PDB file of C-alpha atoms in Angstrom:
ATOM      1  CA  MET N   1       9.033  -0.720  -9.700  1.00 82.00           C
ATOM      2  CA  ASN N   2       9.816  -3.917 -11.544  1.00 88.00           C
ATOM      3  CA  ALA N   3       8.889  -5.962  -8.470  1.00 87.00           C
ATOM      4  CA  LEU N   4       5.482  -4.250  -8.324  1.00 89.00           C
ATOM      5  CA  ILE N   5       4.895  -4.837 -12.027  1.00 91.00           C
ATOM      6  CA  GLU N   6       5.811  -8.507 -11.691  1.00 90.00           C
ATOM      7  CA  ALA N   7       3.596  -8.844  -8.598  1.00 87.00           C
ATOM      8  CA  TYR N   8       0.693  -7.334 -10.527  1.00 90.00           C
ATOM      9  CA  LYS N   9       1.258  -9.842 -13.344  1.00 91.00           C
ATOM     10  CA  ARG N  10       0.956 -12.636 -10.746  1.00 86.00           C
ATOM     11  CA  GLY N  11      -2.434 -11.270  -9.694  1.00 84.00           C
ATOM     12  CA  VAL N  12      -1.391  -9.273  -6.630  1.00 84.00           C
ATOM     13  CA  ASN N  13      -3.840  -6.462  -5.829  1.00 86.00           C
ATOM     14  CA  ILE N  14      -1.696  -3.334  -5.457  1.00 89.00           C
ATOM     15  CA  ARG N  15      -3.199  -0.153  -4.044  1.00 91.00           C
ATOM     16  CA  ILE N  16      -1.229   2.965  -3.177  1.00 93.00           C
ATOM     17  CA  ILE N  17      -2.122   6.110  -1.250  1.00 93.00           C
ATOM     18  CA  THR N  18       0.234   9.076  -1.579  1.00 91.00           C
ATOM     19  CA  ASP N  19      -0.177  12.835  -1.739  1.00 88.00           C
ATOM     20  CA  ASP N  20       0.038  15.329  -4.611  1.00 87.00           C
ATOM     21  CA  GLU N  21       3.517  16.475  -3.616  1.00 86.00           C
ATOM     22  CA  MET N  22       5.074  13.001  -3.601  1.00 85.00           C
ATOM     23  CA  LEU N  23       3.131  11.915  -6.669  1.00 86.00           C
ATOM     24  CA  CYS N  24       4.813  14.605  -8.773  1.00 84.00           C
ATOM     25  CA  SER N  25       8.144  14.943  -6.940  1.00 83.00           C
ATOM     26  CA  THR N  26      11.452  14.520  -8.727  1.00 81.00           C
ATOM     27  CA  GLY N  27      12.299  10.858  -8.848  1.00 78.00           C
ATOM     28  CA  SER N  28       8.759   9.621  -8.206  1.00 84.00           C
ATOM     29  CA  LYS N  29       7.935   6.593 -10.323  1.00 87.00           C
ATOM     30  CA  LEU N  30       4.239   6.377  -9.445  1.00 89.00           C
ATOM     31  CA  LEU N  31       2.931   7.967 -12.644  1.00 88.00           C
ATOM     32  CA  TYR N  32       5.237   5.695 -14.666  1.00 89.00           C
ATOM     33  CA  LEU N  33       3.921   2.715 -12.691  1.00 91.00           C
ATOM     34  CA  LYS N  34       0.321   3.734 -13.417  1.00 91.00           C
ATOM     35  CA  GLU N  35       1.132   3.842 -17.143  1.00 92.00           C
ATOM     36  CA  GLU N  36       2.609   0.340 -16.994  1.00 92.00           C
ATOM     37  CA  ILE N  37      -0.116  -1.403 -14.996  1.00 93.00           C
ATOM     38  CA  PRO N  38      -3.725  -0.417 -14.199  1.00 92.00           C
ATOM     39  CA  ILE N  39      -3.419  -0.008 -10.432  1.00 91.00           C
ATOM     40  CA  ASP N  40      -5.440   2.355  -8.287  1.00 92.00           C
ATOM     41  CA  ILE N  41      -3.351   5.183  -6.855  1.00 93.00           C
ATOM     42  CA  ARG N  42      -5.157   7.618  -4.616  1.00 94.00           C
ATOM     43  CA  VAL N  43      -4.420  10.999  -3.084  1.00 93.00           C
ATOM     44  CA  PRO N  44      -6.311  12.804  -0.302  1.00 91.00           C
ATOM     45  CA  LYS N  45      -9.358  14.708  -1.542  1.00 90.00           C
ATOM     46  CA  LEU N  46      -8.048  17.746   0.346  1.00 84.00           C
ATOM     47  CA  SER N  47      -4.878  18.896  -1.409  1.00 78.00           C
ATOM     48  CA  SER N  48      -3.677  20.572   1.791  1.00 82.00           C
ATOM     49  CA  VAL N  49      -3.299  17.173   3.483  1.00 81.00           C
ATOM     50  CA  MET N  50       0.134  15.534   3.493  1.00 81.00           C
ATOM     51  CA  MET N  51       0.392  11.763   3.481  1.00 82.00           C
ATOM     52  CA  HIS N  52       2.908  11.305   6.263  1.00 87.00           C
ATOM     53  CA  HIS N  53       2.132   7.678   7.058  1.00 91.00           C
ATOM     54  CA  LYS N  54       4.801   5.217   6.039  1.00 91.00           C
ATOM     55  CA  PHE N  55       3.415   1.709   6.079  1.00 92.00           C
ATOM     56  CA  MET N  56       2.536  -1.211   3.858  1.00 90.00           C
ATOM     57  CA  VAL N  57      -0.013  -3.923   4.610  1.00 91.00           C
ATOM     58  CA  ILE N  58       0.631  -7.243   2.890  1.00 85.00           C
ATOM     59  CA  ASP N  59      -2.148  -9.841   2.829  1.00 80.00           C
ATOM     60  CA  GLY N  60      -4.351  -7.988   5.312  1.00 74.00           C
ATOM     61  CA  HIS N  61      -7.452  -9.843   6.506  1.00 68.00           C
ATOM     62  CA  ARG N  62      -9.915  -7.583   4.709  1.00 67.00           C
ATOM     63  CA  GLY N  63      -7.976  -7.676   1.430  1.00 65.00           C
ATOM     64  CA  VAL N  64      -7.616 -11.459   1.469  1.00 62.00           C
ATOM     65  CA  SER N  65     -11.312 -11.868   2.326  1.00 65.00           C
ATOM     66  CA  ASP N  66     -12.283  -9.616  -0.600  1.00 64.00           C
ATOM     67  CA  ILE N  67     -10.125 -11.607  -3.014  1.00 61.00           C
ATOM     68  CA  CYS N  68     -11.520 -14.927  -1.750  1.00 64.00           C
ATOM     69  CA  ARG N  69     -15.075 -13.628  -2.211  1.00 66.00           C
ATOM     70  CA  ILE N  70     -14.396 -12.264  -5.706  1.00 63.00           C
ATOM     71  CA  CYS N  71     -12.601 -15.420  -6.861  1.00 66.00           C
ATOM     72  CA  ASN N  72     -15.095 -17.770  -5.167  1.00 67.00           C
ATOM     73  CA  TYR N  73     -12.437 -19.410  -3.010  1.00 65.00           C
ATOM     74  CA  LEU N  74     -14.358 -21.436  -0.468  1.00 59.00           C
ATOM     75  CA  ASP N  75     -11.306 -22.634   1.418  1.00 61.00           C
ATOM     76  CA  ARG N  76      -8.708 -19.986   2.073  1.00 59.00           C
ATOM     77  CA  VAL N  77      -5.079 -20.832   1.766  1.00 61.00           C
ATOM     78  CA  PRO N  78      -3.377 -20.227   5.109  1.00 67.00           C
ATOM     79  CA  TYR N  79      -1.698 -16.845   5.163  1.00 71.00           C
ATOM     80  CA  ARG N  80      -0.153 -14.508   7.668  1.00 78.00           C
ATOM     81  CA  PRO N  81      -0.736 -10.749   7.320  1.00 85.00           C
ATOM     82  CA  LEU N  82       2.356  -8.571   7.488  1.00 89.00           C
ATOM     83  CA  VAL N  83       3.052  -4.867   8.032  1.00 92.00           C
ATOM     84  CA  LEU N  84       6.115  -2.771   7.257  1.00 91.00           C
ATOM     85  CA  THR N  85       6.196   0.580   9.047  1.00 93.00           C
ATOM     86  CA  GLY N  86       8.644   3.068  10.488  1.00 93.00           C
ATOM     87  CA  SER N  87      10.323   6.406   9.923  1.00 92.00           C
ATOM     88  CA  VAL N  88      11.773   5.572   6.517  1.00 86.00           C
ATOM     89  CA  ASN N  89      10.513   7.607   3.570  1.00 82.00           C
ATOM     90  CA  TRP N  90       9.736   5.328   0.638  1.00 81.00           C
ATOM     91  CA  THR N  91      12.376   6.886  -1.586  1.00 79.00           C
ATOM     92  CA  MET N  92      15.828   5.848  -2.787  1.00 76.00           C
ATOM     93  CA  GLN N  93      17.334   8.309  -0.292  1.00 79.00           C
ATOM     94  CA  GLY N  94      15.160   6.964   2.516  1.00 80.00           C
ATOM     95  CA  PHE N  95      16.108   3.352   1.917  1.00 80.00           C
ATOM     96  CA  GLY N  96      19.733   3.875   1.014  1.00 84.00           C
ATOM     97  CA  GLY N  97      21.047   7.172   2.332  1.00 85.00           C
ATOM     98  CA  ASN N  98      19.382   7.925   5.660  1.00 87.00           C
ATOM     99  CA  TRP N  99      19.483   6.418   9.107  1.00 90.00           C
ATOM    100  CA  GLU N 100      15.934   5.196   9.533  1.00 90.00           C
ATOM    101  CA  ASN N 101      13.951   2.502  11.256  1.00 91.00           C
ATOM    102  CA  CYS N 102      11.666  -0.002   9.608  1.00 90.00           C
ATOM    103  CA  LEU N 103       9.626  -2.508  11.580  1.00 92.00           C
ATOM    104  CA  VAL N 104       8.383  -5.682   9.924  1.00 92.00           C
ATOM    105  CA  THR N 105       5.761  -7.450  12.009  1.00 92.00           C
ATOM    106  CA  THR N 106       3.013 -10.039  11.889  1.00 90.00           C
ATOM    107  CA  ASP N 107       1.592  -8.901  15.239  1.00 92.00           C
ATOM    108  CA  ILE N 108      -2.145  -9.196  14.653  1.00 89.00           C
ATOM    109  CA  ILE N 109      -3.057  -6.082  16.652  1.00 93.00           C
ATOM    110  CA  THR N 110      -0.574  -3.914  14.758  1.00 94.00           C
ATOM    111  CA  VAL N 111      -1.612  -5.384  11.409  1.00 91.00           C
ATOM    112  CA  SER N 112      -5.325  -4.888  12.152  1.00 91.00           C
ATOM    113  CA  LYS N 113      -4.928  -1.275  13.289  1.00 94.00           C
ATOM    114  CA  LEU N 114      -2.853  -0.303  10.248  1.00 94.00           C
ATOM    115  CA  GLU N 115      -5.163  -2.156   7.883  1.00 93.00           C
ATOM    116  CA  ASP N 116      -8.117  -0.250   9.372  1.00 93.00           C
ATOM    117  CA  GLU N 117      -6.189   2.993   8.923  1.00 95.00           C
ATOM    118  CA  PHE N 118      -5.417   2.129   5.305  1.00 94.00           C
ATOM    119  CA  TYR N 119      -9.098   1.590   4.530  1.00 93.00           C
ATOM    120  CA  ARG N 120     -10.078   4.763   6.392  1.00 94.00           C
ATOM    121  CA  LEU N 121      -7.624   6.744   4.262  1.00 94.00           C
ATOM    122  CA  TRP N 122      -8.688   4.876   1.111  1.00 94.00           C
ATOM    123  CA  ASP N 123     -12.284   5.938   1.671  1.00 94.00           C
ATOM    124  CA  VAL N 124     -11.380   9.637   2.025  1.00 93.00           C
ATOM    125  CA  SER N 125      -9.043   9.702  -0.974  1.00 94.00           C
ATOM    126  CA  LYS N 126      -9.642  10.061  -4.709  1.00 94.00           C
ATOM    127  CA  SER N 127      -8.222   8.114  -7.626  1.00 93.00           C
ATOM    128  CA  ILE N 128      -5.755   9.870  -9.879  1.00 90.00           C
TER     129      ILE N 128
END
């Protein structure tokens, strides 16, 4: 959580999609995080839907373009979008106690598809 708070303080745009179950599960720090920094956390509008995706898009094309437009950056700083995805649940147990896989890639096709999926889910979710 501290890394996310520090990233926010540096101006990083942090957006999270989860589901009601994980939002309120034992050990979840998302509500604490929302109290600490004003980030947008969303859950599916249909409470019967489980967020089973496990991926993170860092510096996706659409997100970087939005920031450049908002901040009036005419010349973009070179960047390389990145995705983390795999079977790992984003919990302490998932990262430290289970045998999981986690792929980190800059493959443009993979990044683009998962960024599109993020925005699709974002549009059908509601802010908490």
